[in-house]
């Protein structure tokens, strides 16, 4: 199935990004740009058509486009990000998605980041994190239950988003950290544990039958290889300093064949 990957350039201001769990470290913007370009190139190599949205130079976190929307086959839901300064990023994402999907919008008092939403088949897991609240879960449920999705709230602790703790890495495979989430909620999938020495390794991008995965986690990569999954590694060191993982840097939109 053809896939459009919406992305956005790394802004000069990225050093002023939101931080929740990490201490601020200097970010090499040139290197961040090179890593981001390699990410886009990897998406292209997997058949995605990469569409860069307009740059937002004054929005430090604007490269992390995933947080602005939840894209389903039937509908795109525009979020109301939990970090107030990030709400300026929403409008341009809505504009880009409008070309591909009907749009629904989360409204106050709800807050939700796309990084907290993991769809596995017809189940949509929503992480209740510092960014995402119950009101958003209810609004999301009202949008998607009529379409046949089940919405399941998941407690998230110790990390920014649900997808910092678990992502889908194969047709029926999840990669995650048992220390961070209750895996019983994900029954029905084969659960691959991150290596205990790599607690931050749960975030991977699944495109078709391949996954993009950070080169910083070689032990967990061995586990993915052992499960027979096709892994492409990328260096994402500078994005990680902004608490950005690989899924954050794109919104994947499946197009009808
Ligand atoms: C933030 O705190 O919002 C950004 N510095 C990082 C966002 C990462 N997004 C994601 O994991 N989906």
GROMACS .gro file of C-alpha atoms and ligand atoms in nm:
model
  269
    1UNK     CA    1   0.000   0.000   0.000
    2UNK     CA    2   0.145   0.343  -0.088
    3UNK     CA    3   0.230   0.549   0.218
    4UNK     CA    4   0.279   0.923   0.254
    5UNK     CA    5   0.517   1.020   0.535
    6UNK     CA    6   0.457   1.373   0.659
    7UNK     CA    7   0.768   1.525   0.815
    8UNK     CA    8   0.902   1.866   0.904
    9UNK     CA    9   1.253   2.012   0.904
   10UNK     CA   10   1.460   2.039   1.223
   11UNK     CA   11   1.431   2.405   1.332
   12UNK     CA   12   1.732   2.613   1.442
   13UNK     CA   13   1.552   2.660   1.775
   14UNK     CA   14   1.544   2.289   1.867
   15UNK     CA   15   1.776   2.349   2.165
   16UNK     CA   16   1.478   2.519   2.336
   17UNK     CA   17   1.265   2.205   2.314
   18UNK     CA   18   1.032   2.083   2.588
   19UNK     CA   19   1.203   1.843   2.829
   20UNK     CA   20   1.030   1.625   3.087
   21UNK     CA   21   1.265   1.345   3.193
   22UNK     CA   22   1.605   1.447   3.055
   23UNK     CA   23   1.848   1.721   3.151
   24UNK     CA   24   1.919   1.974   2.879
   25UNK     CA   25   2.227   1.886   2.675
   26UNK     CA   26   2.376   2.076   2.381
   27UNK     CA   27   2.220   1.961   2.053
   28UNK     CA   28   2.428   1.964   1.734
   29UNK     CA   29   2.170   2.105   1.493
   30UNK     CA   30   2.370   2.021   1.180
   31UNK     CA   31   2.401   1.661   1.297
   32UNK     CA   32   2.031   1.653   1.392
   33UNK     CA   33   1.950   1.765   1.036
   34UNK     CA   34   2.175   1.496   0.886
   35UNK     CA   35   2.012   1.231   1.107
   36UNK     CA   36   1.667   1.355   1.016
   37UNK     CA   37   1.751   1.346   0.644
   38UNK     CA   38   1.879   0.990   0.681
   39UNK     CA   39   1.549   0.904   0.850
   40UNK     CA   40   1.354   1.050   0.557
   41UNK     CA   41   1.579   0.862   0.315
   42UNK     CA   42   1.514   0.536   0.502
   43UNK     CA   43   1.140   0.600   0.475
   44UNK     CA   44   1.183   0.655   0.099
   45UNK     CA   45   1.381   0.333   0.070
   46UNK     CA   46   1.078   0.155   0.217
   47UNK     CA   47   0.851   0.304  -0.048
   48UNK     CA   48   0.713   0.606   0.140
   49UNK     CA   49   0.653   0.933  -0.037
   50UNK     CA   50   0.803   1.186   0.204
   51UNK     CA   51   0.621   1.520   0.217
   52UNK     CA   52   0.785   1.787   0.427
   53UNK     CA   53   0.532   2.026   0.572
   54UNK     CA   54   0.609   2.396   0.593
   55UNK     CA   55   0.893   2.471   0.837
   56UNK     CA   56   0.802   2.626   1.173
   57UNK     CA   57   1.131   2.794   1.269
   58UNK     CA   58   0.998   2.935   1.597
   59UNK     CA   59   0.852   2.607   1.725
   60UNK     CA   60   1.146   2.417   1.882
   61UNK     CA   61   0.972   2.078   1.883
   62UNK     CA   62   0.811   2.108   1.541
   63UNK     CA   63   1.013   1.822   1.389
   64UNK     CA   64   0.816   1.585   1.618
   65UNK     CA   65   0.506   1.587   1.401
   66UNK     CA   66   0.360   1.263   1.536
   67UNK     CA   67   0.223   1.438   1.843
   68UNK     CA   68  -0.015   1.654   1.640
   69UNK     CA   69  -0.245   1.385   1.501
   70UNK     CA   70  -0.372   1.030   1.510
   71UNK     CA   71  -0.410   0.900   1.157
   72UNK     CA   72  -0.648   0.612   1.094
   73UNK     CA   73  -0.762   0.475   0.758
   74UNK     CA   74  -1.103   0.635   0.799
   75UNK     CA   75  -1.021   0.959   0.978
   76UNK     CA   76  -0.744   1.182   1.111
   77UNK     CA   77  -0.786   1.317   1.461
   78UNK     CA   78  -0.606   1.643   1.529
   79UNK     CA   79  -0.475   1.649   1.883
   80UNK     CA   80  -0.460   1.919   2.147
   81UNK     CA   81  -0.100   1.870   2.266
   82UNK     CA   82  -0.034   1.849   2.636
   83UNK     CA   83   0.250   2.102   2.621
   84UNK     CA   84   0.083   2.438   2.559
   85UNK     CA   85   0.375   2.589   2.359
   86UNK     CA   86   0.340   2.306   2.108
   87UNK     CA   87  -0.019   2.393   2.011
   88UNK     CA   88   0.107   2.632   1.742
   89UNK     CA   89   0.216   2.323   1.547
   90UNK     CA   90  -0.134   2.184   1.508
   91UNK     CA   91  -0.275   2.400   1.232
   92UNK     CA   92  -0.024   2.316   0.962
   93UNK     CA   93  -0.060   1.943   1.033
   94UNK     CA   94  -0.437   1.972   1.001
   95UNK     CA   95  -0.386   2.149   0.670
   96UNK     CA   96  -0.156   1.874   0.541
   97UNK     CA   97  -0.385   1.591   0.653
   98UNK     CA   98  -0.696   1.758   0.516
   99UNK     CA   99  -0.582   1.649   0.168
  100UNK     CA  100  -0.593   1.282   0.269
  101UNK     CA  101  -0.851   1.234   0.541
  102UNK     CA  102  -1.168   1.358   0.699
  103UNK     CA  103  -1.065   1.554   1.008
  104UNK     CA  104  -1.190   1.540   1.367
  105UNK     CA  105  -1.046   1.763   1.639
  106UNK     CA  106  -0.981   1.711   2.010
  107UNK     CA  107  -1.096   2.011   2.214
  108UNK     CA  108  -1.040   2.155   2.564
  109UNK     CA  109  -1.024   2.046   2.839
  110UNK     CA  110  -0.883   1.738   2.670
  111UNK     CA  111  -0.510   1.714   2.600
  112UNK     CA  112  -0.340   1.438   2.405
  113UNK     CA  113  -0.011   1.383   2.220
  114UNK     CA  114   0.003   1.146   1.924
  115UNK     CA  115   0.300   0.979   2.092
  116UNK     CA  116   0.054   0.840   2.346
  117UNK     CA  117  -0.159   0.663   2.086
  118UNK     CA  118  -0.073   0.315   1.962
  119UNK     CA  119  -0.308   0.144   1.717
  120UNK     CA  120  -0.284  -0.232   1.693
  121UNK     CA  121  -0.541  -0.357   1.446
  122UNK     CA  122  -0.882  -0.241   1.567
  123UNK     CA  123  -0.753  -0.164   1.919
  124UNK     CA  124  -0.630   0.185   2.003
  125UNK     CA  125  -0.420   0.208   2.318
  126UNK     CA  126  -0.403   0.553   2.478
  127UNK     CA  127  -0.133   0.627   2.732
  128UNK     CA  128  -0.241   0.836   3.026
  129UNK     CA  129   0.078   1.037   3.066
  130UNK     CA  130   0.171   1.388   3.172
  131UNK     CA  131   0.049   1.496   2.824
  132UNK     CA  132  -0.272   1.297   2.779
  133UNK     CA  133  -0.581   1.296   2.999
  134UNK     CA  134  -0.907   1.105   3.048
  135UNK     CA  135  -1.110   1.370   2.868
  136UNK     CA  136  -0.906   1.310   2.552
  137UNK     CA  137  -0.958   0.936   2.581
  138UNK     CA  138  -1.334   0.993   2.598
  139UNK     CA  139  -1.334   1.228   2.297
  140UNK     CA  140  -1.121   0.987   2.097
  141UNK     CA  141  -1.355   0.702   2.190
  142UNK     CA  142  -1.656   0.899   2.068
  143UNK     CA  143  -1.485   0.954   1.731
  144UNK     CA  144  -1.362   0.601   1.669
  145UNK     CA  145  -1.596   0.356   1.839
  146UNK     CA  146  -1.859   0.408   1.568
  147UNK     CA  147  -1.586   0.305   1.321
  148UNK     CA  148  -1.535  -0.023   1.504
  149UNK     CA  149  -1.227   0.056   1.713
  150UNK     CA  150  -1.189  -0.024   2.080
  151UNK     CA  151  -1.011   0.241   2.289
  152UNK     CA  152  -0.807   0.113   2.583
  153UNK     CA  153  -0.650   0.350   2.836
  154UNK     CA  154  -0.305   0.246   2.960
  155UNK     CA  155  -0.121   0.392   3.258
  156UNK     CA  156   0.220   0.531   3.159
  157UNK     CA  157   0.487   0.592   3.418
  158UNK     CA  158   0.845   0.711   3.407
  159UNK     CA  159   0.854   0.799   3.035
  160UNK     CA  160   0.713   1.077   2.819
  161UNK     CA  161   0.469   0.882   2.605
  162UNK     CA  162   0.310   0.538   2.567
  163UNK     CA  163   0.519   0.485   2.254
  164UNK     CA  164   0.834   0.544   2.459
  165UNK     CA  165   0.731   0.221   2.636
  166UNK     CA  166   0.579   0.008   2.358
  167UNK     CA  167   0.545   0.008   1.979
  168UNK     CA  168   0.440  -0.237   1.711
  169UNK     CA  169   0.730  -0.400   1.526
  170UNK     CA  170   0.564  -0.673   1.322
  171UNK     CA  171   0.224  -0.800   1.211
  172UNK     CA  172   0.166  -0.944   1.557
  173UNK     CA  173   0.477  -0.829   1.743
  174UNK     CA  174   0.510  -0.555   2.001
  175UNK     CA  175   0.840  -0.429   2.139
  176UNK     CA  176   0.828  -0.291   2.488
  177UNK     CA  177   0.944  -0.260   2.840
  178UNK     CA  178   0.764  -0.466   3.106
  179UNK     CA  179   0.909  -0.232   3.367
  180UNK     CA  180   0.702   0.052   3.224
  181UNK     CA  181   0.369  -0.099   3.123
  182UNK     CA  182   0.136  -0.379   3.218
  183UNK     CA  183   0.177  -0.617   2.926
  184UNK     CA  184  -0.144  -0.810   3.008
  185UNK     CA  185  -0.337  -0.535   2.833
  186UNK     CA  186  -0.165  -0.622   2.507
  187UNK     CA  187  -0.272  -0.988   2.503
  188UNK     CA  188  -0.291  -1.133   2.153
  189UNK     CA  189   0.046  -0.999   2.039
  190UNK     CA  190   0.390  -1.153   2.079
  191UNK     CA  191   0.570  -0.926   2.324
  192UNK     CA  192   0.943  -0.875   2.269
  193UNK     CA  193   1.113  -0.728   2.574
  194UNK     CA  194   1.375  -0.461   2.531
  195UNK     CA  195   1.711  -0.559   2.673
  196UNK     CA  196   1.715  -0.464   3.044
  197UNK     CA  197   2.025  -0.253   2.982
  198UNK     CA  198   1.838  -0.056   2.713
  199UNK     CA  199   1.518   0.068   2.878
  200UNK     CA  200   1.477   0.338   2.613
  201UNK     CA  201   1.471   0.094   2.322
  202UNK     CA  202   1.096   0.040   2.283
  203UNK     CA  203   1.033   0.295   2.008
  204UNK     CA  204   1.053   0.169   1.651
  205UNK     CA  205   0.876   0.270   1.329
  206UNK     CA  206   0.702  -0.011   1.142
  207UNK     CA  207   0.669   0.046   0.766
  208UNK     CA  208   0.538  -0.253   0.574
  209UNK     CA  209   0.754  -0.546   0.685
  210UNK     CA  210   1.053  -0.340   0.804
  211UNK     CA  211   1.131  -0.139   1.113
  212UNK     CA  212   1.342   0.170   1.164
  213UNK     CA  213   1.529   0.134   1.489
  214UNK     CA  214   1.790   0.344   1.675
  215UNK     CA  215   2.150   0.225   1.649
  216UNK     CA  216   2.194   0.315   2.018
  217UNK     CA  217   2.031  -0.014   2.124
  218UNK     CA  218   2.233  -0.305   1.975
  219UNK     CA  219   2.125  -0.560   2.237
  220UNK     CA  220   1.757  -0.507   2.170
  221UNK     CA  221   1.831  -0.513   1.797
  222UNK     CA  222   1.966  -0.867   1.841
  223UNK     CA  223   1.629  -0.963   1.991
  224UNK     CA  224   1.447  -0.817   1.691
  225UNK     CA  225   1.677  -1.006   1.454
  226UNK     CA  226   1.618  -1.325   1.650
  227UNK     CA  227   1.242  -1.277   1.605
  228UNK     CA  228   1.300  -1.270   1.228
  229UNK     CA  229   1.213  -0.902   1.187
  230UNK     CA  230   1.374  -0.681   0.922
  231UNK     CA  231   1.557  -0.400   1.097
  232UNK     CA  232   1.712  -0.083   0.955
  233UNK     CA  233   1.917   0.105   1.213
  234UNK     CA  234   1.954   0.482   1.227
  235UNK     CA  235   2.157   0.712   1.447
  236UNK     CA  236   1.912   0.943   1.624
  237UNK     CA  237   2.136   1.076   1.900
  238UNK     CA  238   2.049   1.445   1.859
  239UNK     CA  239   1.673   1.390   1.832
  240UNK     CA  240   1.694   1.176   2.146
  241UNK     CA  241   1.844   1.469   2.340
  242UNK     CA  242   1.515   1.649   2.273
  243UNK     CA  243   1.325   1.341   2.403
  244UNK     CA  244   1.223   1.263   2.048
  245UNK     CA  245   1.208   0.903   1.932
  246UNK     CA  246   1.186   0.773   1.576
  247UNK     CA  247   0.806   0.746   1.557
  248UNK     CA  248   0.777   1.115   1.653
  249UNK     CA  249   0.938   1.237   1.334
  250UNK     CA  250   0.666   1.130   1.091
  251UNK     CA  251   0.296   1.086   1.044
  252UNK     CA  252   0.233   0.787   0.818
  253UNK     CA  253  -0.074   0.805   0.598
  254UNK     CA  254  -0.171   0.488   0.411
  255UNK     CA  255  -0.318   0.566   0.071
  256UNK     CA  256  -0.575   0.346  -0.095
  257UNK     CA  257  -0.427   0.124  -0.369
  258LIG     C1  258   0.827   1.720   2.371
  258LIG     O1  259   0.857   1.716   2.490
  258LIG     O2  260   0.712   1.739   2.333
  258LIG     C2  261   0.939   1.703   2.269
  258LIG     N1  262   1.060   1.755   2.322
  258LIG     C3  263   0.958   1.557   2.234
  258LIG     C4  264   0.837   1.500   2.169
  258LIG     C5  265   0.857   1.356   2.132
  258LIG     N2  266   0.742   1.304   2.068
  258LIG     C6  267   0.711   1.175   2.064
  258LIG     O3  268   0.778   1.094   2.124
  258LIG     N3  269   0.601   1.140   2.000
   0.00000   0.00000   0.00000
